[in-house]
Structures are given as structure tokens and as C-alpha cells.
Amino acid sequence: MVAAVRVHKFGGPEVLTYEDIDVPAPGAGQIRVRQHACGVNFTDIYFRKGMYPPPGGLPFIVGSEAAGEVVAVGAGVSEFKRGDRVTYVQGPACYTQERNVPADRVIKLPDTISYEQAAGMMLKGLTTEYLVRRTFKVEKGMNVLMHAAAGGVGLILCQWANHLGANVIGTVGSKEKAELARANGCHHTILYRDEDFVARVKEITSGKLCDVVYDGVGKATFPASLDCIRPLGMFVSFGSASGQIDAFNINLLQMKGSLFATRPTLNTYAAKRADLLNMANELFAVVGSGAVKIPINHKYALRDAEKAHRDLEGRATTGSSILIP
Ligand SMILES: NC(=O)c1ccc[n+]([C@@H]2O[C@H](COP(=O)([O-])OP(=O)(O)OC[C@H]3O[C@@H](n4cnc5c(N)ncnc54)[C@H](OP(=O)(O)O)[C@@H]3O)[C@@H](O)[C@H]2O)c1
């Protein structure tokens, strides 16, 4: 038996139940990982609430990323062996001391990256990789707006976009978060709970507006985000921390300047193993060179997952949060 955090009915943080579970031997094509650190992500909250249905139904183990060591391999697995240091994004099923993972989703961890760093960066960092390199290629001199700039994805994206030479503008919920975002590559911060962020973006860009807006906040920032984008620019709606955007008339994109809009997810971008590995290598390269640092600002014991969710949902965290099994 190993300890895990499961959800038996959808709801608030209180439905996260710390309990013992059985983990069978790894099946064909699987490896068994003893986990050293698990990442906490807003996606986990969507699953806990039932907004994203868990593929196997209830009960299910929460969590979408972790890092640890291989303790057993199933039939047909040749790429990994006992003792390998690995990481992966594959959820929900990660808030547990041990689990079986499909080997084709697993990535070997470079020696320079710790288990805790990996758990704090794989989902958020691979997401950032596709957002700034694939969904929209950020280039030198571009104006980029990132909502929730001091969050987990936020701090990574601000650093990466800055590294690519963009002028990075970030919205944040407090003065402390503004300071942190600025220390992590954000050139300009906007306190979007107090200030009109569209007016501030116009002012900061001298009316040019942004080439791209990355919006993981959703309901609270839509449709105003569209007014921050230059004609033919790109609106990237990649999450809904404040609630989902309501259905809208596509003519809105015409009226706002022939805009492009997309609602991407990592699952699609990393569906092929070759893409997953290329994206991971890009992430390891920027972290390895020091261009992007992974701020792990909150560490909890696995049994305290409920508190971790309360903090993330209550806008009380910055950067990455992890659980230690
Ligand atoms: N599509 C994908 O592939 C993908 C993958 C990973 C993550 N995501 C999305 O990326 C976004 C960020 O994820 P994360 O795990 O790094 O979380 P996070 O940014 O660390 O936390 C969410 C932040 O959103 C802001 N926020 C604004 N309104 C909120 C509200 N009503 N309730 C709670 N938070 C609110 C808060 O920052 P302020 O206080 O500064 O406003 C909060 O800290 C999420 O929307 C997530 O779903 C998408």
C-alpha cells in the first residue's frame, strides 16, 4: 500500500482525501515510479471540481505531473531501467507515493535538474514552451501581455518571453506579485484589480498594442483582452482560473481588427513522443542555461494537498507549488 490523495466526489478542497491505495505491478509498456515530488497546478482544481471529467471516473487520484525514480519496468519497456531519474506530465493520477506511468510519456531527467525543480516545471514549462515557440512565435521587439504574471506559468513565461527579446507586460493581483513579476523578466506590471488594464497597455505600448495576449484567467479578463491586441494579432486563451469564457460571436474578432484566437492545450502539442521530447529539451536548455529559473515558492507534505489547493485557488501563491510524498 502507498499513500495517495483521491477524490471520491467532486467539490472544494475538502474532497481531497489522503488514504492508502494499492498499486499493481506495472503492465506492458508501463514503468513504476517512486515519486519524490509532485507538481500542483490549476488544472488539478478543474479536475477536482469535475469541470474536466477524469477519464476513469470516480474515485480518481489528482495531479498531472511528478518526478521520481524508476523502481520497476513492465514488459516491452526498453528505454528505462530501475534507478533512472525521470519526470512526466500524465494526469490525473500524480498525488501519490508510487504509480505506474505509460513509458512513452516519461522523460529522463538531466542530472542538473532536481526532482523538486522538475515537479515544479514540467506542466508549466512545457506549456510555456508551446505557447511562446509554437502557438505564437515570440520574437525580439514584440509586445507580449501575460495575465496572472506572478503565477506558476506566469513567472516562467515572463522569463522566457524576456529571453526571446520581447517587451513583457504582466497583469498581477497585488503589489507584492508585481515586484516578483518584475524580478522575473516582466518589464511592466499592471494591477488589474485596481487599474484599467486596456488603458495601461495602450499607454505602455504608445498605442501600438500587443502582438499576442496569453490569457489563463478567462472570464474576468474577457473580452477586454481583445482590446489589448494589435490588428492581426493573436489571442491565446489557455486557461480559466476565474471561470470559463462565455460563448461569443466570432464577428467580434473581425471588429477588434481581424484577430486570430486559439484555445490550445498541452495534450495536443505533446501528443507525439517526438514533440514531447523536443519540447522537454527546449525547456531543459533554457533552465540549464539559467535564462529561465523555476521559482518553487510553496512546498507542502502530500497529506496537506487540501491546503495547497486552498492557497492556489485563493490567489495566495506565486510561482510553482509542489507536494512532497
Ligand atoms: N492549456 C494548457 O495547456 C495549460 C497547461 C497548464 C496550465 N494552464 C492554465 O494556466 C493558468 C495558470 O496555471 P497555474 O497552475 O500556473 O496557476 P497560477 O497562475 O499559479 O494561479 C492562478 C492565478 O490566476 C489569477 N486569478 C485571476 N482570477 C482568479 C480567480 N478568480 N481565482 C483564482 N485565481 C485567479 C491569480 O493571480 P493574480 O492574483 O495575480 O490575479 C492566481 O494566482 C491556468 O488557467 C491553467 O488552467 C493551461
XYZ file of C-alpha atoms and ligand atoms in Angstrom:
373
model
C 0.000 0.000 0.000
C 1.117 3.583 -0.665
C -0.321 6.951 0.379
C -2.273 8.943 -2.230
C -4.733 11.815 -2.471
C -8.020 10.803 -4.073
C -11.315 12.451 -4.955
C -14.449 10.369 -4.312
C -16.915 13.171 -5.145
C -16.351 16.457 -6.994
C -16.183 19.612 -4.897
C -14.000 22.038 -2.931
C -10.533 21.373 -1.480
C -12.138 19.355 1.360
C -12.897 16.460 -1.032
C -9.154 15.725 -1.348
C -8.813 12.526 0.696
C -5.430 11.301 1.927
C -5.571 7.493 2.076
C -3.736 4.263 1.305
C -4.125 2.621 -2.085
C -2.823 -0.488 -3.802
C -0.611 -0.060 -6.868
C -0.410 -3.171 -9.083
C 2.810 -4.265 -10.810
C 3.450 -2.217 -13.975
C 1.628 -3.549 -17.031
C 3.054 -3.886 -20.545
C 4.527 -0.585 -21.705
C 4.421 0.927 -18.201
C 7.032 1.846 -15.622
C 6.578 2.186 -11.897
C 7.843 5.445 -10.422
C 8.624 6.151 -6.752
C 7.758 9.806 -6.658
C 9.959 12.358 -4.930
C 7.894 15.462 -5.737
C 4.524 16.178 -7.379
C 3.534 19.473 -9.013
C 0.380 21.369 -8.044
C -1.454 23.026 -10.945
C -4.655 24.926 -11.592
C -5.613 22.037 -13.881
C -5.839 19.852 -10.727
C -8.567 22.179 -9.453
C -10.599 21.814 -12.669
C -10.442 18.005 -12.267
C -11.274 18.156 -8.534
C -14.375 20.242 -9.299
C -15.472 17.982 -12.171
C -15.024 20.725 -14.785
C -12.598 18.361 -16.577
C -14.008 14.808 -16.323
C -11.423 12.262 -15.059
C -11.024 9.620 -17.812
C -11.583 6.665 -15.434
C -14.449 8.271 -13.477
C -14.614 8.438 -9.655
C -12.693 7.903 -7.457
C -9.504 9.222 -9.025
C -6.057 10.375 -7.883
C -5.479 14.091 -8.503
C -2.376 15.614 -10.101
C -0.801 15.923 -13.530
C 2.992 15.972 -13.116
C 5.678 14.479 -10.928
C 9.306 13.384 -10.774
C 10.947 10.378 -9.181
C 12.923 7.183 -9.724
C 12.020 4.098 -11.694
C 11.503 1.112 -9.347
C 10.104 -1.431 -11.839
C 9.508 -1.751 -15.578
C 6.730 -3.619 -17.382
C 7.006 -5.942 -20.355
C 8.268 -4.383 -23.564
C 9.906 -1.341 -21.962
C 13.495 -0.916 -23.134
C 14.107 2.816 -22.795
C 14.074 2.862 -18.960
C 15.584 0.764 -16.175
C 15.410 0.629 -12.382
C 17.094 3.633 -10.787
C 16.580 6.061 -13.700
C 15.660 9.591 -12.645
C 12.512 10.551 -14.561
C 9.736 13.074 -14.849
C 6.453 13.205 -16.708
C 3.163 15.004 -17.316
C 0.337 12.477 -17.265
C -2.785 13.065 -15.303
C -4.826 12.926 -13.386
C -3.054 10.380 -11.152
C 0.040 12.013 -9.652
C -0.614 12.879 -5.982
C 0.733 9.531 -4.777
C 3.920 7.992 -3.400
C 4.120 5.500 -6.273
C 2.334 4.971 -9.561
C 2.551 3.269 -12.939
C 3.041 5.564 -15.941
C 2.982 4.754 -19.687
C 6.681 4.723 -20.626
C 6.047 6.734 -23.797
C 5.064 9.737 -21.653
C 8.158 9.615 -19.459
C 11.255 11.786 -19.879
C 14.722 11.136 -18.434
C 15.768 13.916 -16.109
C 19.148 15.609 -16.700
C 21.440 15.385 -13.625
C 21.401 19.181 -13.352
C 17.660 19.281 -12.624
C 16.405 18.182 -9.203
C 13.209 16.211 -8.617
C 11.640 19.242 -6.946
C 12.546 21.563 -9.820
C 11.121 19.040 -12.311
C 7.855 18.706 -10.395
C 7.603 22.490 -10.348
C 8.221 22.977 -14.031
C 7.183 20.186 -16.379
C 3.495 21.001 -16.937
C 4.008 24.749 -16.611
C 7.277 24.820 -18.565
C 6.179 22.564 -21.437
C 3.043 24.706 -21.662
C 5.174 27.835 -21.824
C 7.374 26.240 -24.481
C 4.482 25.634 -26.853
C 2.842 28.997 -26.034
C 5.909 31.111 -26.893
C 7.521 28.859 -29.546
C 4.643 27.086 -31.326
C 1.194 28.635 -30.779
C 2.690 32.074 -31.415
C 6.402 32.562 -32.047
C 7.513 35.366 -29.763
C 10.292 37.430 -31.322
C 12.574 40.309 -30.407
C 10.784 43.645 -30.034
C 7.253 42.213 -29.804
C 4.817 43.385 -27.148
C 3.513 40.449 -25.113
C 0.762 40.615 -22.480
C 0.700 37.844 -19.871
C -2.198 37.691 -17.411
C -1.508 36.424 -13.871
C 2.181 37.102 -14.484
C 3.290 36.078 -10.974
C 1.629 32.648 -11.143
C 3.207 29.295 -11.973
C 3.006 29.558 -15.764
C 3.263 33.353 -15.404
C 6.756 33.594 -13.927
C 8.145 31.039 -16.374
C 6.542 32.720 -19.391
C 7.714 36.217 -18.366
C 11.321 34.994 -18.147
C 11.137 33.045 -21.414
C 9.494 35.878 -23.413
C 12.055 38.315 -21.995
C 14.848 35.903 -23.004
C 13.414 35.934 -26.567
C 13.706 39.724 -26.589
C 10.050 40.703 -26.153
C 8.700 43.653 -24.221
C 6.801 41.806 -21.485
C 3.711 43.308 -19.841
C 2.076 41.399 -16.992
C -1.134 41.760 -15.017
C -0.987 40.835 -11.321
C -3.284 40.773 -8.288
C -1.099 42.655 -5.774
C 1.913 44.944 -5.362
C 3.998 42.058 -3.962
C 3.169 39.989 -7.043
C 4.103 42.961 -9.258
C 7.528 43.128 -7.636
C 8.060 39.404 -8.094
C 6.966 39.502 -11.744
C 9.400 42.358 -12.407
C 12.191 40.358 -10.770
C 11.351 37.536 -13.209
C 11.576 39.277 -16.543
C 8.343 41.271 -16.697
C 9.159 44.802 -17.901
C 5.833 46.419 -16.969
C 3.222 45.321 -14.419
C -0.450 46.270 -14.175
C -2.531 45.838 -11.011
C -5.609 44.594 -12.874
C -7.810 44.545 -9.782
C -7.393 48.338 -9.427
C -6.317 49.623 -12.845
C -7.942 49.559 -16.303
C -5.519 47.139 -17.957
C -6.570 48.063 -21.516
C -5.791 51.739 -20.902
C -2.469 50.831 -19.309
C -1.489 48.559 -22.231
C -2.267 51.401 -24.659
C -0.107 53.732 -22.585
C 2.819 51.301 -22.204
C 2.887 50.420 -25.923
C 2.251 54.025 -27.078
C -0.938 52.841 -28.775
C 0.698 50.006 -30.735
C -0.943 47.307 -28.557
C 0.290 43.725 -28.196
C 1.255 41.161 -30.791
C -0.072 38.424 -28.515
C -2.074 38.118 -25.310
C -1.655 34.972 -23.195
C -4.774 34.633 -21.057
C -5.112 31.868 -18.452
C -7.513 33.916 -16.327
C -10.564 33.617 -18.620
C -13.894 35.086 -17.589
C -12.579 38.101 -15.651
C -10.312 39.351 -18.465
C -12.557 38.642 -21.471
C -13.402 40.406 -23.781
C -11.141 43.256 -22.576
C -8.060 41.192 -23.526
C -9.061 41.553 -27.200
C -8.726 45.346 -26.896
C -5.043 44.890 -25.993
C -4.196 43.204 -29.326
C -2.974 44.940 -32.494
C -4.734 44.246 -35.812
C -3.997 40.669 -36.997
C -2.574 39.818 -33.564
C -3.193 36.640 -31.601
C -5.440 35.924 -28.604
C -4.330 32.779 -26.765
C -6.900 31.617 -24.224
C -5.083 28.798 -22.407
C -6.976 28.562 -19.117
C -9.815 29.825 -16.972
C -8.660 30.465 -13.387
C -11.540 32.940 -12.870
C -14.130 30.842 -14.745
C -14.745 29.878 -18.346
C -15.322 32.462 -21.085
C -18.941 32.555 -22.273
C -19.734 31.695 -25.879
C -19.157 34.732 -28.096
C -19.952 35.881 -31.611
C -16.935 35.245 -33.863
C -17.599 38.589 -35.607
C -16.064 40.147 -32.504
C -12.649 39.105 -33.857
C -13.368 40.993 -37.083
C -14.484 44.112 -35.222
C -11.376 44.109 -32.993
C -9.007 44.045 -36.002
C -9.118 40.685 -37.814
C -7.692 38.940 -34.768
C -6.656 35.297 -34.512
C -7.867 33.366 -31.479
C -6.950 29.900 -30.219
C -7.718 27.732 -27.186
C -4.721 25.369 -27.010
C -3.816 22.562 -24.626
C -0.522 20.792 -23.911
C -2.126 17.404 -24.625
C -2.401 18.274 -28.315
C 1.041 19.851 -28.675
C 2.804 16.992 -26.861
C 0.683 14.140 -28.230
C 3.535 12.712 -30.337
C 6.531 11.438 -28.382
C 8.986 13.208 -30.700
C 7.280 16.544 -29.973
C 7.209 15.841 -26.234
C 10.961 15.164 -26.229
C 11.776 18.221 -28.376
C 9.713 20.444 -26.103
C 11.351 18.973 -22.990
C 14.817 19.510 -24.487
C 13.989 23.178 -25.192
C 12.772 23.554 -21.608
C 15.834 21.825 -20.138
C 18.059 24.071 -22.296
C 16.593 27.375 -21.071
C 16.574 26.172 -17.469
C 20.078 24.693 -17.821
C 21.479 27.942 -19.228
C 19.950 29.939 -16.366
C 17.774 32.002 -18.766
C 14.671 30.654 -17.006
C 14.624 29.900 -13.277
C 11.910 27.841 -11.623
C 10.690 29.588 -8.510
C 9.310 26.893 -6.178
C 7.718 29.184 -3.652
C 5.417 26.724 -1.831
C 6.236 23.226 -0.584
C 3.673 21.024 1.206
C 3.590 17.461 2.512
C 1.411 15.206 0.321
C -1.107 14.899 3.164
C -1.574 18.716 3.012
C -2.829 18.765 -0.593
C -6.076 20.362 0.651
C -4.140 23.392 1.933
C -2.149 23.573 -1.322
C -5.424 23.750 -3.297
C -6.925 26.357 -0.952
C -3.850 28.555 -1.385
C -3.711 28.204 -5.198
C -7.439 28.775 -5.628
C -7.378 31.679 -3.150
C -4.707 33.533 -5.207
C -2.327 33.187 -2.259
C 0.536 31.540 -4.186
C 3.214 32.753 -6.589
C 5.367 30.681 -8.913
C 5.243 26.896 -8.504
C 3.831 24.788 -5.660
C 4.861 21.185 -5.035
C 3.849 18.287 -2.776
C 6.418 16.009 -1.152
C 5.134 12.411 -0.824
N -3.810 24.955 -21.779
C -2.776 24.380 -21.208
O -2.057 23.588 -21.847
C -2.458 24.691 -19.794
C -1.449 23.996 -19.110
C -1.126 24.400 -17.811
C -1.820 25.438 -17.222
N -2.823 26.057 -17.907
C -3.562 27.192 -17.336
O -2.622 28.176 -16.967
C -3.201 29.001 -15.963
C -2.175 29.171 -14.851
O -1.994 27.917 -14.200
P -1.069 27.810 -12.906
O -1.197 26.402 -12.423
O 0.263 28.356 -13.209
O -1.846 28.751 -11.869
P -1.384 30.170 -11.278
O -1.219 31.126 -12.395
O -0.254 29.960 -10.351
O -2.651 30.546 -10.410
C -3.746 31.177 -10.984
C -3.645 32.713 -10.886
O -4.720 33.261 -11.628
C -5.042 34.513 -11.088
N -6.501 34.647 -10.927
C -7.256 35.617 -11.500
N -8.545 35.481 -11.142
C -8.622 34.401 -10.325
C -9.681 33.786 -9.620
N -10.944 34.246 -9.690
N -9.420 32.707 -8.860
C -8.151 32.231 -8.782
N -7.099 32.786 -9.425
C -7.317 33.874 -10.200
C -4.327 34.647 -9.730
O -3.229 35.551 -9.884
P -3.436 37.121 -9.514
O -3.729 37.179 -8.031
O -2.155 37.747 -9.889
O -4.603 37.591 -10.324
C -3.813 33.244 -9.464
O -2.628 33.238 -8.702
C -4.495 28.304 -15.516
O -5.583 28.902 -16.161
C -4.302 26.898 -16.048
O -5.507 26.244 -16.296
C -3.137 25.701 -19.174
